[in-house]
Amino acid sequence: MLFSTLSFQPFKKTSGVKIVVIDAGHGGKDPGCNGAIHNEKEVTLAIALKLGNLIEENLKDVKVIYTRKTDVFVELEERAQVANRNNADLFISIHCNAAAKFVTYKDKNGKTQYKTWKDKKGKIHKKEVTNPVPYGSETYVMGIKNEKGKMEVAKRENASMLLEENYEKTYNGFDPSSDEAYIIMSLTTSAYVEQSAKFASLIQSEYNNKAGRIDKGVQRQSIWVLWRTAMPSILTEVGFLTNPIEEKFLGSEKGQTYMASAIFRALRNYKNEVEGKNEKYNDEIENQEALENENLLYQKEHPELKDGSETDVKDIVAENQEPPINNDDKKDIEKYNALIKKADEKLKERKLEDSKKLYTQALDLKKDDAYSKQKLAEITKIEVDIKKGEDDKAKANDAQNKQYNELIAKADKLTADKKWEDAKKKYQEALIAKPGEKYPKQKIKEIEEKQAALSEAQNDTAKINPKDLINNYAGQTKKDTSKKTPSIKGGIEFKVQFTSSDKEIEASSNKLKGLENVGYYKAGAVLKYTAGVFTKPDEAVKYQTKVRDLGYKDAFIVAFKNGERIDYKEALKQVKQ
Ligand SMILES: [Zn+2]
Protein backbone atom coordinates (compact mmCIF):
# COMPACT_ATOMS: atom_id res chain seq x y z
CA MET A 1 0.00 0.00 0.00
CA LEU A 2 1.21 3.43 -0.87
CA PHE A 3 1.50 6.05 1.83
CA SER A 4 -0.46 8.39 -0.41
CA THR A 5 -3.58 6.34 0.36
CA LEU A 6 -3.51 7.46 3.99
CA SER A 7 -6.83 8.92 4.91
CA PHE A 8 -7.11 12.64 5.45
CA GLN A 9 -9.24 14.67 7.79
CA PRO A 10 -11.79 16.85 6.06
CA PHE A 11 -10.52 20.40 5.91
CA LYS A 12 -11.93 22.71 8.50
CA LYS A 13 -13.60 25.98 7.64
CA THR A 14 -11.82 28.58 9.72
CA SER A 15 -13.51 31.79 10.65
CA GLY A 16 -11.42 32.52 13.70
CA VAL A 17 -8.46 31.38 15.75
CA LYS A 18 -9.81 29.76 18.89
CA ILE A 19 -7.78 26.57 19.21
CA VAL A 20 -4.03 26.58 18.66
CA VAL A 21 -1.87 23.49 18.75
CA ILE A 22 1.76 24.12 19.68
CA ASP A 23 4.15 21.39 18.64
CA ALA A 24 7.57 21.42 20.27
CA GLY A 25 9.75 19.51 17.79
CA HIS A 26 11.36 16.17 18.72
CA GLY A 27 11.62 15.03 22.36
CA GLY A 28 12.48 11.97 24.43
CA LYS A 29 14.71 9.56 22.51
CA ASP A 30 14.72 11.97 19.57
CA PRO A 31 16.97 14.93 20.46
CA GLY A 32 16.64 16.56 17.02
CA CYS A 33 19.73 18.39 15.89
CA ASN A 34 22.58 19.15 18.22
CA GLY A 35 24.57 22.27 18.86
CA ALA A 36 27.77 22.28 20.84
CA ILE A 37 25.84 22.68 24.11
CA HIS A 38 22.12 22.58 23.44
CA ASN A 39 19.98 20.16 21.54
CA GLU A 40 16.91 20.90 19.50
CA LYS A 41 14.35 19.15 21.70
CA GLU A 42 15.12 21.29 24.75
CA VAL A 43 15.17 24.60 22.86
CA THR A 44 11.90 23.89 21.04
CA LEU A 45 10.15 22.86 24.26
CA ALA A 46 11.27 25.99 26.09
CA ILE A 47 10.01 28.25 23.28
CA ALA A 48 6.77 26.26 22.94
CA LEU A 49 5.96 26.58 26.64
CA LYS A 50 6.73 30.30 26.62
CA LEU A 51 4.55 30.81 23.57
CA GLY A 52 1.71 28.86 25.17
CA ASN A 53 1.96 30.98 28.32
CA LEU A 54 1.86 34.21 26.33
CA ILE A 55 -1.27 33.06 24.50
CA GLU A 56 -2.99 31.88 27.66
CA GLU A 57 -2.22 35.11 29.48
CA ASN A 58 -3.01 37.54 26.67
CA LEU A 59 -5.56 35.89 24.38
CA LYS A 60 -8.22 34.61 26.73
CA ASP A 61 -10.45 33.34 23.93
CA VAL A 62 -7.77 31.03 22.56
CA LYS A 63 -7.31 27.49 23.82
CA VAL A 64 -3.76 26.17 23.74
CA ILE A 65 -3.07 22.49 23.19
CA TYR A 66 0.46 21.10 23.26
CA THR A 67 1.65 17.98 21.48
CA ARG A 68 4.11 17.64 24.35
CA LYS A 69 4.82 19.61 27.50
CA THR A 70 7.71 17.51 28.73
CA ASP A 71 10.72 15.72 27.33
CA VAL A 72 8.82 12.83 25.75
CA PHE A 73 8.86 11.20 22.34
CA VAL A 74 5.74 11.85 20.25
CA GLU A 75 5.22 10.26 16.83
CA LEU A 76 5.05 12.62 13.86
CA GLU A 77 1.66 11.32 12.71
CA GLU A 78 0.32 11.70 16.25
CA ARG A 79 1.43 15.34 16.36
CA ALA A 80 -0.70 16.08 13.31
CA GLN A 81 -3.59 14.04 14.65
CA VAL A 82 -3.59 15.97 17.94
CA ALA A 83 -4.40 19.05 15.88
CA ASN A 84 -6.99 17.24 13.73
CA ARG A 85 -8.71 15.57 16.67
CA ASN A 86 -8.99 18.86 18.52
CA ASN A 87 -10.33 20.65 15.48
CA ALA A 88 -7.54 23.21 15.80
CA ASP A 89 -7.54 26.48 13.87
CA LEU A 90 -3.78 26.72 13.69
CA PHE A 91 -0.83 24.34 14.02
CA ILE A 92 2.57 25.74 15.02
CA SER A 93 5.54 23.39 14.91
CA ILE A 94 8.74 24.74 16.45
CA HIS A 95 12.14 23.44 15.33
CA CYS A 96 15.81 24.36 15.15
CA ASN A 97 17.91 24.24 12.05
CA ALA A 98 21.28 22.59 11.52
CA ALA A 99 23.93 22.73 8.86
CA ALA A 100 26.83 20.88 10.31
CA LYS A 101 29.96 20.50 8.33
CA PHE A 102 31.44 17.10 7.90
CA VAL A 103 35.07 16.52 8.76
CA THR A 104 37.00 15.40 5.72
CA TYR A 105 40.48 14.18 4.96
CA LYS A 106 42.43 13.24 1.84
CA ASP A 107 43.11 9.53 1.49
CA LYS A 108 46.33 8.13 0.07
CA ASN A 109 44.98 8.55 -3.46
CA GLY A 110 44.33 12.22 -2.78
CA LYS A 111 40.56 11.66 -2.73
CA THR A 112 38.41 13.52 -0.16
CA GLN A 113 36.91 11.17 2.45
CA TYR A 114 34.55 11.74 5.39
CA LYS A 115 35.74 11.04 8.88
CA THR A 116 33.29 8.70 10.57
CA TRP A 117 32.39 7.43 14.02
CA LYS A 118 30.45 4.41 15.28
CA ASP A 119 27.51 4.71 17.69
CA LYS A 120 26.61 2.20 20.41
CA LYS A 121 24.60 0.09 17.99
CA GLY A 122 27.50 0.01 15.57
CA LYS A 123 25.91 2.43 13.10
CA ILE A 124 28.39 4.58 11.18
CA HIS A 125 27.94 8.37 11.24
CA LYS A 126 29.85 11.12 9.49
CA LYS A 127 31.85 13.19 11.91
CA GLU A 128 30.56 16.75 12.14
CA VAL A 129 32.03 20.03 13.24
CA THR A 130 30.18 23.12 14.21
CA ASN A 131 29.56 25.26 11.17
CA PRO A 132 29.49 29.00 11.78
CA VAL A 133 28.32 29.98 8.32
CA PRO A 134 24.55 29.53 8.11
CA TYR A 135 22.44 31.37 10.62
CA GLY A 136 19.01 32.98 10.56
CA SER A 137 15.41 31.90 10.78
CA GLU A 138 13.00 30.48 8.26
CA THR A 139 9.41 29.28 8.35
CA TYR A 140 7.95 26.46 6.28
CA VAL A 141 4.53 25.81 4.83
CA MET A 142 3.45 22.67 2.97
CA GLY A 143 5.22 22.73 -0.36
CA ILE A 144 4.14 21.99 -3.89
CA LYS A 145 7.50 22.12 -5.53
CA ASN A 146 10.12 19.97 -3.96
CA GLU A 147 13.25 20.88 -5.81
CA LYS A 148 15.70 18.03 -5.94
CA GLY A 149 18.58 18.58 -3.54
CA LYS A 150 16.73 21.31 -1.70
CA MET A 151 14.74 19.15 0.64
CA GLU A 152 17.17 18.98 3.54
CA VAL A 153 14.82 20.44 6.09
CA ALA A 154 11.90 18.20 5.09
CA LYS A 155 14.17 15.17 5.03
CA ARG A 156 15.72 15.96 8.40
CA GLU A 157 12.44 16.80 10.15
CA ASN A 158 10.59 13.87 8.59
CA ALA A 159 13.41 11.50 9.59
CA SER A 160 12.13 11.60 13.18
CA MET A 161 9.67 8.92 12.11
CA LEU A 162 12.53 6.47 11.67
CA LEU A 163 12.79 6.38 15.47
CA GLU A 164 9.20 5.18 15.82
CA GLU A 165 8.45 1.56 16.64
CA ASN A 166 6.02 0.86 13.79
CA TYR A 167 7.04 3.53 11.37
CA GLU A 168 6.62 1.45 8.23
CA LYS A 169 3.06 0.61 9.17
CA THR A 170 2.12 4.07 10.41
CA TYR A 171 3.47 5.80 7.32
CA ASN A 172 2.41 3.17 4.80
CA GLY A 173 5.92 2.73 3.50
CA PHE A 174 6.89 6.38 3.22
CA ASP A 175 10.67 6.71 3.00
CA PRO A 176 11.71 10.11 4.36
CA SER A 177 15.04 9.96 2.57
CA SER A 178 13.66 9.20 -0.91
CA ASP A 179 13.15 12.03 -3.40
CA GLU A 180 10.33 10.12 -5.11
CA ALA A 181 8.30 10.04 -1.91
CA TYR A 182 8.21 13.81 -1.92
CA ILE A 183 6.86 13.96 -5.43
CA ILE A 184 3.85 11.85 -4.39
CA MET A 185 3.42 13.99 -1.31
CA SER A 186 3.31 17.15 -3.35
CA LEU A 187 0.35 15.82 -5.33
CA THR A 188 -1.96 16.45 -2.40
CA THR A 189 -1.82 20.11 -1.62
CA SER A 190 -3.26 21.80 1.37
CA ALA A 191 -6.21 24.12 0.99
CA TYR A 192 -4.53 26.29 3.55
CA VAL A 193 -1.23 27.08 1.88
CA GLU A 194 -2.22 30.70 1.40
CA GLN A 195 -3.35 31.24 4.97
CA SER A 196 -0.36 29.31 6.28
CA ALA A 197 2.00 31.41 4.19
CA LYS A 198 0.37 34.60 5.47
CA PHE A 199 1.00 33.51 9.06
CA ALA A 200 4.53 32.35 8.20
CA SER A 201 5.44 35.72 6.71
CA LEU A 202 4.09 37.52 9.80
CA ILE A 203 6.36 35.32 11.94
CA GLN A 204 9.34 36.05 9.74
CA SER A 205 8.89 39.81 9.99
CA GLU A 206 8.52 39.65 13.78
CA TYR A 207 11.73 37.58 13.99
CA ASN A 208 13.47 40.21 11.92
CA ASN A 209 12.01 43.38 13.43
CA LYS A 210 12.29 42.62 17.11
CA ALA A 211 14.24 39.43 17.74
CA GLY A 212 17.23 40.43 15.61
CA ARG A 213 16.99 37.32 13.43
CA ILE A 214 18.26 37.15 9.90
CA ASP A 215 15.17 36.60 7.74
CA LYS A 216 15.67 33.55 5.54
CA GLY A 217 12.09 33.83 4.38
CA VAL A 218 9.03 31.62 3.98
CA GLN A 219 9.85 28.27 2.40
CA ARG A 220 7.80 25.43 0.96
CA GLN A 221 8.67 21.81 1.55
CA SER A 222 6.81 18.56 2.03
CA ILE A 223 6.97 18.21 5.76
CA TRP A 224 4.92 15.40 7.20
CA VAL A 225 3.22 17.26 10.06
CA LEU A 226 2.19 20.06 7.67
CA TRP A 227 0.96 17.60 5.08
CA ARG A 228 -1.24 15.76 7.56
CA THR A 229 -2.82 18.68 9.39
CA ALA A 230 -6.22 19.82 8.14
CA MET A 231 -5.86 23.48 9.01
CA PRO A 232 -3.41 26.33 8.43
CA SER A 233 -0.08 25.02 9.68
CA ILE A 234 3.52 26.15 9.75
CA LEU A 235 6.87 24.76 10.84
CA THR A 236 9.31 27.37 11.97
CA GLU A 237 13.07 26.85 12.15
CA VAL A 238 13.96 29.38 14.82
CA GLY A 239 17.66 29.32 14.04
CA PHE A 240 20.78 27.21 13.56
CA LEU A 241 22.07 25.31 16.55
CA THR A 242 25.15 24.56 14.50
CA ASN A 243 26.03 28.25 14.51
CA PRO A 244 27.62 28.68 17.95
CA ILE A 245 26.60 32.33 18.28
CA GLU A 246 23.00 31.66 17.32
CA GLU A 247 23.04 28.57 19.50
CA LYS A 248 24.00 30.67 22.50
CA PHE A 249 21.10 33.03 21.79
CA LEU A 250 18.56 30.24 21.27
CA GLY A 251 19.74 28.42 24.36
CA SER A 252 19.32 31.48 26.57
CA GLU A 253 16.23 32.48 28.51
CA LYS A 254 16.32 35.87 26.78
CA GLY A 255 16.59 34.39 23.30
CA GLN A 256 13.75 31.94 23.94
CA THR A 257 11.55 34.74 25.30
CA TYR A 258 12.25 36.84 22.20
CA MET A 259 11.42 34.00 19.82
CA ALA A 260 8.20 33.09 21.66
CA SER A 261 7.18 36.77 21.75
CA ALA A 262 7.79 37.11 18.01
CA ILE A 263 5.59 34.10 17.21
CA PHE A 264 3.00 35.42 19.65
CA ARG A 265 2.81 38.85 17.99
CA ALA A 266 2.52 37.21 14.59
CA LEU A 267 -0.28 34.98 15.89
CA ARG A 268 -2.10 37.95 17.40
CA ASN A 269 -1.91 39.88 14.12
CA TYR A 270 -2.91 36.84 12.08
CA LYS A 271 -5.88 36.16 14.35
CA ASN A 272 -7.08 39.76 14.03
CA GLU A 273 -6.79 39.57 10.28
CA VAL A 274 -8.69 36.28 10.07
CA GLU A 275 -11.37 37.59 12.42
CA GLY A 276 -11.61 40.93 10.63
CA LYS A 277 -10.50 42.99 13.59
CA ASN A 278 -8.27 46.01 13.48
CA GLU A 279 -6.64 46.15 16.90
CA LYS A 280 -3.46 47.96 17.83
CA TYR A 281 -1.41 46.97 20.81
CA ASN A 282 0.71 49.01 23.14
CA ASP A 283 1.77 46.39 25.64
CA GLU A 284 5.08 45.03 26.87
CA ILE A 285 5.16 42.35 24.17
CA GLU A 286 4.48 44.83 21.40
CA ASN A 287 7.04 47.30 22.75
CA GLN A 288 9.82 44.76 23.26
CA GLU A 289 13.16 46.41 22.59
CA ALA A 290 14.52 45.41 19.17
CA LEU A 291 17.69 43.34 19.22
CA GLU A 292 20.65 43.46 16.91
CA ASN A 293 21.79 40.24 15.35
CA GLU A 294 24.64 38.84 17.41
CA ASN A 295 26.32 37.21 14.42
CA LEU A 296 26.45 40.55 12.61
CA LEU A 297 27.79 42.21 15.74
CA TYR A 298 30.42 39.52 16.00
CA GLN A 299 31.44 40.03 12.41
CA LYS A 300 31.77 43.76 13.01
CA GLU A 301 34.24 42.97 15.74
CA HIS A 302 35.99 40.34 13.62
CA PRO A 303 36.32 41.80 10.12
CA GLU A 304 38.32 38.77 9.06
CA LEU A 305 35.10 36.71 9.20
CA LYS A 306 33.03 39.07 7.04
CA ASP A 307 33.33 36.93 3.97
CA GLY A 308 31.98 33.97 5.87
CA SER A 309 35.38 32.39 6.24
CA GLU A 310 35.53 29.51 8.66
CA THR A 311 39.06 30.00 9.85
CA ASP A 312 38.22 30.83 13.41
CA VAL A 313 35.58 28.27 14.14
CA LYS A 314 37.43 27.02 17.16
CA ASP A 315 37.77 30.52 18.60
CA ILE A 316 34.10 31.32 18.15
CA VAL A 317 33.12 28.08 19.79
CA ALA A 318 35.53 28.70 22.63
CA GLU A 319 34.28 32.25 23.15
CA ASN A 320 30.64 31.30 23.13
CA GLN A 321 30.73 27.95 24.72
CA GLU A 322 30.03 27.56 28.36
CA PRO A 323 32.75 25.79 30.32
CA PRO A 324 33.12 22.15 29.30
CA ILE A 325 31.08 19.74 31.32
CA ASN A 326 33.20 18.17 34.04
CA ASN A 327 32.32 15.25 36.23
CA ASP A 328 30.74 17.42 38.91
CA ASP A 329 28.45 18.96 36.31
CA LYS A 330 27.56 15.51 35.05
CA LYS A 331 26.54 14.60 38.57
CA ASP A 332 24.47 17.77 38.69
CA ILE A 333 22.72 16.83 35.46
CA GLU A 334 21.91 13.39 36.84
CA LYS A 335 20.74 14.98 40.07
CA TYR A 336 18.63 17.48 38.12
CA ASN A 337 17.02 14.73 36.05
CA ALA A 338 16.24 12.74 39.19
CA LEU A 339 14.72 15.79 40.87
CA ILE A 340 12.53 16.57 37.88
CA LYS A 341 11.38 12.97 37.60
CA LYS A 342 10.40 12.90 41.26
CA ALA A 343 8.82 16.37 41.10
CA ASP A 344 6.70 15.32 38.09
CA GLU A 345 5.56 12.23 39.97
CA LYS A 346 4.61 14.24 43.06
CA LEU A 347 2.73 16.74 40.93
CA LYS A 348 0.83 13.90 39.30
CA GLU A 349 -0.11 12.68 42.78
CA ARG A 350 -1.19 16.24 43.59
CA LYS A 351 1.40 16.48 46.35
CA LEU A 352 1.92 20.15 45.60
CA GLU A 353 4.23 21.09 48.45
CA ASP A 354 6.58 18.17 47.76
CA SER A 355 6.72 18.82 44.02
CA LYS A 356 7.25 22.55 44.62
CA LYS A 357 10.23 21.81 46.83
CA LEU A 358 11.71 19.47 44.21
CA TYR A 359 11.26 21.88 41.28
CA THR A 360 12.85 24.64 43.37
CA GLN A 361 15.82 22.37 44.06
CA ALA A 362 16.06 21.59 40.34
CA LEU A 363 15.98 25.31 39.60
CA ASP A 364 18.83 25.84 42.07
CA LEU A 365 20.88 23.29 40.15
CA LYS A 366 19.97 24.59 36.69
CA LYS A 367 19.60 28.35 36.74
CA ASP A 368 16.88 29.76 34.49
CA ASP A 369 15.53 26.28 33.84
CA ALA A 370 12.40 26.95 31.83
CA TYR A 371 10.78 23.64 32.67
CA SER A 372 11.02 24.03 36.45
CA LYS A 373 9.82 27.62 36.21
CA GLN A 374 6.87 26.57 34.09
CA LYS A 375 5.99 23.82 36.55
CA LEU A 376 6.27 26.14 39.56
CA ALA A 377 3.95 28.59 37.80
CA GLU A 378 1.53 25.72 37.13
CA ILE A 379 1.58 24.77 40.82
CA THR A 380 0.95 28.37 41.88
CA LYS A 381 -2.05 28.40 39.56
CA ILE A 382 -3.36 25.15 41.04
CA GLU A 383 -2.88 26.57 44.55
CA VAL A 384 -4.79 29.73 43.64
CA ASP A 385 -7.61 27.60 42.23
CA ILE A 386 -7.71 25.46 45.36
CA LYS A 387 -7.80 28.54 47.58
CA LYS A 388 -10.62 29.96 45.50
CA GLY A 389 -12.51 26.67 45.77
CA GLU A 390 -12.12 26.72 49.57
CA ASP A 391 -13.37 30.29 49.80
CA ASP A 392 -16.45 29.42 47.77
CA LYS A 393 -17.06 26.42 49.99
CA ALA A 394 -16.76 28.55 53.13
CA LYS A 395 -19.28 31.03 51.69
CA ALA A 396 -21.70 28.22 50.90
CA ASN A 397 -21.22 26.88 54.44
CA ASP A 398 -22.06 30.25 55.95
CA ALA A 399 -25.32 30.44 54.02
CA GLN A 400 -26.14 26.86 55.00
CA ASN A 401 -25.48 27.59 58.70
CA LYS A 402 -27.70 30.66 58.61
CA GLN A 403 -30.57 28.74 57.04
CA TYR A 404 -30.13 25.89 59.52
CA ASN A 405 -30.12 28.20 62.56
CA GLU A 406 -33.28 29.95 61.38
CA LEU A 407 -35.08 26.64 60.88
CA ILE A 408 -34.03 25.37 64.31
CA ALA A 409 -35.23 28.59 65.97
CA LYS A 410 -38.63 28.22 64.26
CA ALA A 411 -38.84 24.53 65.15
CA ASP A 412 -37.98 25.20 68.80
CA LYS A 413 -40.68 27.87 68.94
CA LEU A 414 -43.26 25.45 67.45
CA THR A 415 -42.19 22.80 69.95
CA ALA A 416 -42.70 25.27 72.81
CA ASP A 417 -46.17 25.99 71.35
CA LYS A 418 -46.82 22.22 71.22
CA LYS A 419 -47.39 22.36 67.46
CA TRP A 420 -45.81 18.97 67.09
CA GLU A 421 -46.38 18.24 63.40
CA ASP A 422 -45.19 21.68 62.29
CA ALA A 423 -42.21 21.52 64.62
CA LYS A 424 -41.30 18.09 63.22
CA LYS A 425 -41.46 19.46 59.67
CA LYS A 426 -39.11 22.35 60.52
CA TYR A 427 -36.63 19.98 62.19
CA GLN A 428 -36.75 17.83 59.06
CA GLU A 429 -36.06 20.88 56.89
CA ALA A 430 -33.16 21.75 59.17
CA LEU A 431 -31.84 18.23 58.62
CA ILE A 432 -32.00 18.73 54.88
CA ALA A 433 -30.11 22.03 55.21
CA LYS A 434 -27.44 20.35 57.32
CA PRO A 435 -27.64 16.57 57.08
CA GLY A 436 -26.05 14.64 59.91
CA GLU A 437 -26.87 17.20 62.63
CA LYS A 438 -27.78 15.45 65.88
CA TYR A 439 -30.00 18.11 67.43
CA PRO A 440 -32.91 18.03 64.95
CA LYS A 441 -32.78 14.23 64.85
CA GLN A 442 -33.01 14.13 68.64
CA LYS A 443 -35.89 16.61 68.66
CA ILE A 444 -37.84 14.68 66.02
CA LYS A 445 -37.39 11.54 68.11
CA GLU A 446 -38.61 13.34 71.22
CA ILE A 447 -41.67 14.65 69.40
CA GLU A 448 -42.50 11.26 67.97
CA GLU A 449 -42.19 9.72 71.43
CA LYS A 450 -44.43 12.40 72.83
CA GLN A 451 -47.00 11.85 70.06
CA ALA A 452 -46.92 8.11 70.66
CA ALA A 453 -47.42 8.66 74.38
CA LEU A 454 -50.33 10.99 73.66
CA SER A 455 -52.10 8.57 71.37
CA GLU A 456 -51.37 5.77 73.84
CA ALA A 457 -53.02 7.90 76.53
CA GLN A 458 -56.03 8.32 74.27
CA ASN A 459 -56.30 4.61 73.75
CA ASP A 460 -55.44 3.75 77.27
CA THR A 461 -58.23 1.37 78.25
CA ALA A 462 -57.00 1.21 81.81
CA LYS A 463 -58.80 4.47 82.40
CA ILE A 464 -62.06 3.09 81.12
CA ASN A 465 -64.43 1.84 83.72
CA PRO A 466 -65.73 -1.51 82.50
CA LYS A 467 -69.03 -0.58 84.05
CA ASP A 468 -69.27 2.40 81.72
CA LEU A 469 -68.91 0.05 78.84
CA ILE A 470 -71.65 -2.26 79.99
CA ASN A 471 -73.89 0.58 80.97
CA ASN A 472 -73.39 2.34 77.71
CA TYR A 473 -74.24 -0.70 75.72
CA ALA A 474 -77.62 -0.73 77.39
CA GLY A 475 -80.29 0.65 75.17
CA GLN A 476 -77.93 1.52 72.34
CA THR A 477 -79.27 -0.89 69.80
CA LYS A 478 -82.92 -1.30 69.37
CA LYS A 479 -82.79 -3.80 66.57
CA ASP A 480 -81.27 -6.65 68.45
CA THR A 481 -81.96 -6.36 72.13
CA SER A 482 -80.65 -9.83 72.84
CA LYS A 483 -77.17 -8.59 72.10
CA LYS A 484 -77.33 -5.39 74.09
CA THR A 485 -74.72 -6.49 76.49
CA PRO A 486 -71.40 -8.16 75.71
CA SER A 487 -72.15 -11.77 74.98
CA ILE A 488 -69.31 -13.22 76.95
CA LYS A 489 -68.40 -12.25 80.41
CA GLY A 490 -64.89 -13.03 81.67
CA GLY A 491 -63.75 -14.11 78.20
CA ILE A 492 -62.17 -12.43 75.20
CA GLU A 493 -64.24 -10.72 72.56
CA PHE A 494 -63.54 -8.83 69.38
CA LYS A 495 -65.42 -5.80 68.09
CA VAL A 496 -64.99 -3.54 65.11
CA GLN A 497 -64.21 0.04 66.03
CA PHE A 498 -65.56 2.30 63.32
CA THR A 499 -65.70 5.85 64.57
CA SER A 500 -65.22 8.14 67.54
CA SER A 501 -67.26 11.04 68.73
CA ASP A 502 -67.22 13.64 71.49
CA LYS A 503 -70.91 13.08 72.18
CA GLU A 504 -73.33 10.22 71.99
CA ILE A 505 -74.68 9.31 68.59
CA GLU A 506 -78.47 8.93 68.39
CA ALA A 507 -79.41 5.28 67.89
CA SER A 508 -81.67 6.34 65.02
CA SER A 509 -78.85 8.22 63.32
CA ASN A 510 -78.08 7.32 59.75
CA LYS A 511 -74.50 6.90 60.86
CA LEU A 512 -75.40 3.64 62.59
CA LYS A 513 -77.56 2.30 59.82
CA GLY A 514 -76.79 -1.32 58.98
CA LEU A 515 -74.56 -1.86 62.00
CA GLU A 516 -75.23 -4.44 64.66
CA ASN A 517 -74.45 -4.51 68.34
CA VAL A 518 -73.35 -0.93 68.34
CA GLY A 519 -71.79 0.35 71.54
CA TYR A 520 -69.01 2.56 72.70
CA TYR A 521 -66.29 2.76 75.26
CA LYS A 522 -64.73 5.92 76.64
CA ALA A 523 -61.18 7.00 76.07
CA GLY A 524 -60.84 10.14 78.13
CA ALA A 525 -63.61 12.42 76.91
CA VAL A 526 -63.90 10.64 73.60
CA LEU A 527 -66.47 7.97 72.83
CA LYS A 528 -65.13 5.20 70.65
CA TYR A 529 -67.90 3.39 68.82
CA THR A 530 -67.77 -0.32 68.06
CA ALA A 531 -70.02 -2.72 66.21
CA GLY A 532 -70.40 -6.46 66.41
CA VAL A 533 -69.26 -8.76 69.16
CA PHE A 534 -67.32 -11.89 68.30
CA THR A 535 -65.44 -14.57 70.15
CA LYS A 536 -63.64 -15.72 67.04
CA PRO A 537 -61.24 -13.26 65.42
CA ASP A 538 -61.93 -14.50 61.88
CA GLU A 539 -65.57 -13.63 62.31
CA ALA A 540 -64.52 -10.18 63.47
CA VAL A 541 -62.37 -9.84 60.37
CA LYS A 542 -65.34 -10.73 58.15
CA TYR A 543 -67.46 -8.21 59.95
CA GLN A 544 -64.74 -5.59 59.65
CA THR A 545 -65.04 -5.96 55.88
CA LYS A 546 -68.77 -5.41 56.12
CA VAL A 547 -68.31 -2.30 58.29
CA ARG A 548 -65.75 -0.95 55.87
CA ASP A 549 -68.19 -1.58 52.98
CA LEU A 550 -70.70 0.58 54.87
CA GLY A 551 -68.31 3.48 54.43
CA TYR A 552 -66.05 3.24 57.48
CA LYS A 553 -62.89 2.67 55.51
CA ASP A 554 -60.63 2.82 58.55
CA ALA A 555 -62.64 0.46 60.72
CA PHE A 556 -60.37 -1.82 62.75
CA ILE A 557 -60.69 -4.65 65.21
CA VAL A 558 -60.31 -4.05 68.93
CA ALA A 559 -60.15 -6.73 71.63
CA PHE A 560 -61.59 -6.81 75.11
CA LYS A 561 -61.03 -9.10 78.06
CA ASN A 562 -63.63 -9.01 80.78
CA GLY A 563 -64.90 -5.81 79.20
CA GLU A 564 -61.48 -4.15 79.33
CA ARG A 565 -59.72 -3.21 76.16
CA ILE A 566 -56.56 -5.26 75.63
CA ASP A 567 -53.91 -5.45 72.96
CA TYR A 568 -55.25 -7.19 69.83
CA LYS A 569 -52.18 -9.36 69.39
CA GLU A 570 -52.24 -10.36 72.99
CA ALA A 571 -55.93 -11.27 72.59
CA LEU A 572 -55.13 -13.41 69.54
CA LYS A 573 -52.46 -15.20 71.53
CA GLN A 574 -54.85 -15.90 74.39
CA VAL A 575 -57.62 -17.07 72.06
CA LYS A 576 -55.28 -19.59 70.43
CA GLN A 577 -54.28 -21.08 73.79
ZN1 LIG B 1 13.50 19.55 13.99
XYZ file of N, CA, C and O and ligand atoms in Angstrom, residues 25-26 32 40 95-96 156-157 237, ligand 1:
37
model
N 9.122 20.553 18.593
C 9.746 19.505 17.789
C 10.552 18.513 18.605
O 11.120 18.867 19.631
N 10.536 17.240 18.131
C 11.363 16.175 18.721
C 11.000 15.904 20.187
O 9.903 16.227 20.600
N 16.607 15.594 18.118
C 16.645 16.561 17.020
C 18.094 16.871 16.701
O 18.970 16.030 16.906
N 18.140 20.302 20.042
C 16.912 20.896 19.501
C 15.710 20.676 20.407
O 14.913 21.585 20.637
N 10.933 24.236 15.554
C 12.139 23.436 15.332
C 13.384 24.315 15.287
O 13.289 25.543 15.220
N 14.542 23.662 15.326
C 15.807 24.364 15.147
C 16.512 23.779 13.931
O 16.422 22.583 13.661
N 15.251 16.086 7.014
C 15.724 15.960 8.395
C 14.553 15.894 9.374
O 14.515 15.072 10.260
N 13.562 16.791 9.198
C 12.444 16.802 10.149
C 11.579 15.551 10.007
O 11.089 15.025 10.994
N 11.711 27.200 11.742
C 13.074 26.854 12.153
C 13.624 28.125 12.788
O 13.997 29.079 12.093
Zn 13.500 19.547 13.993
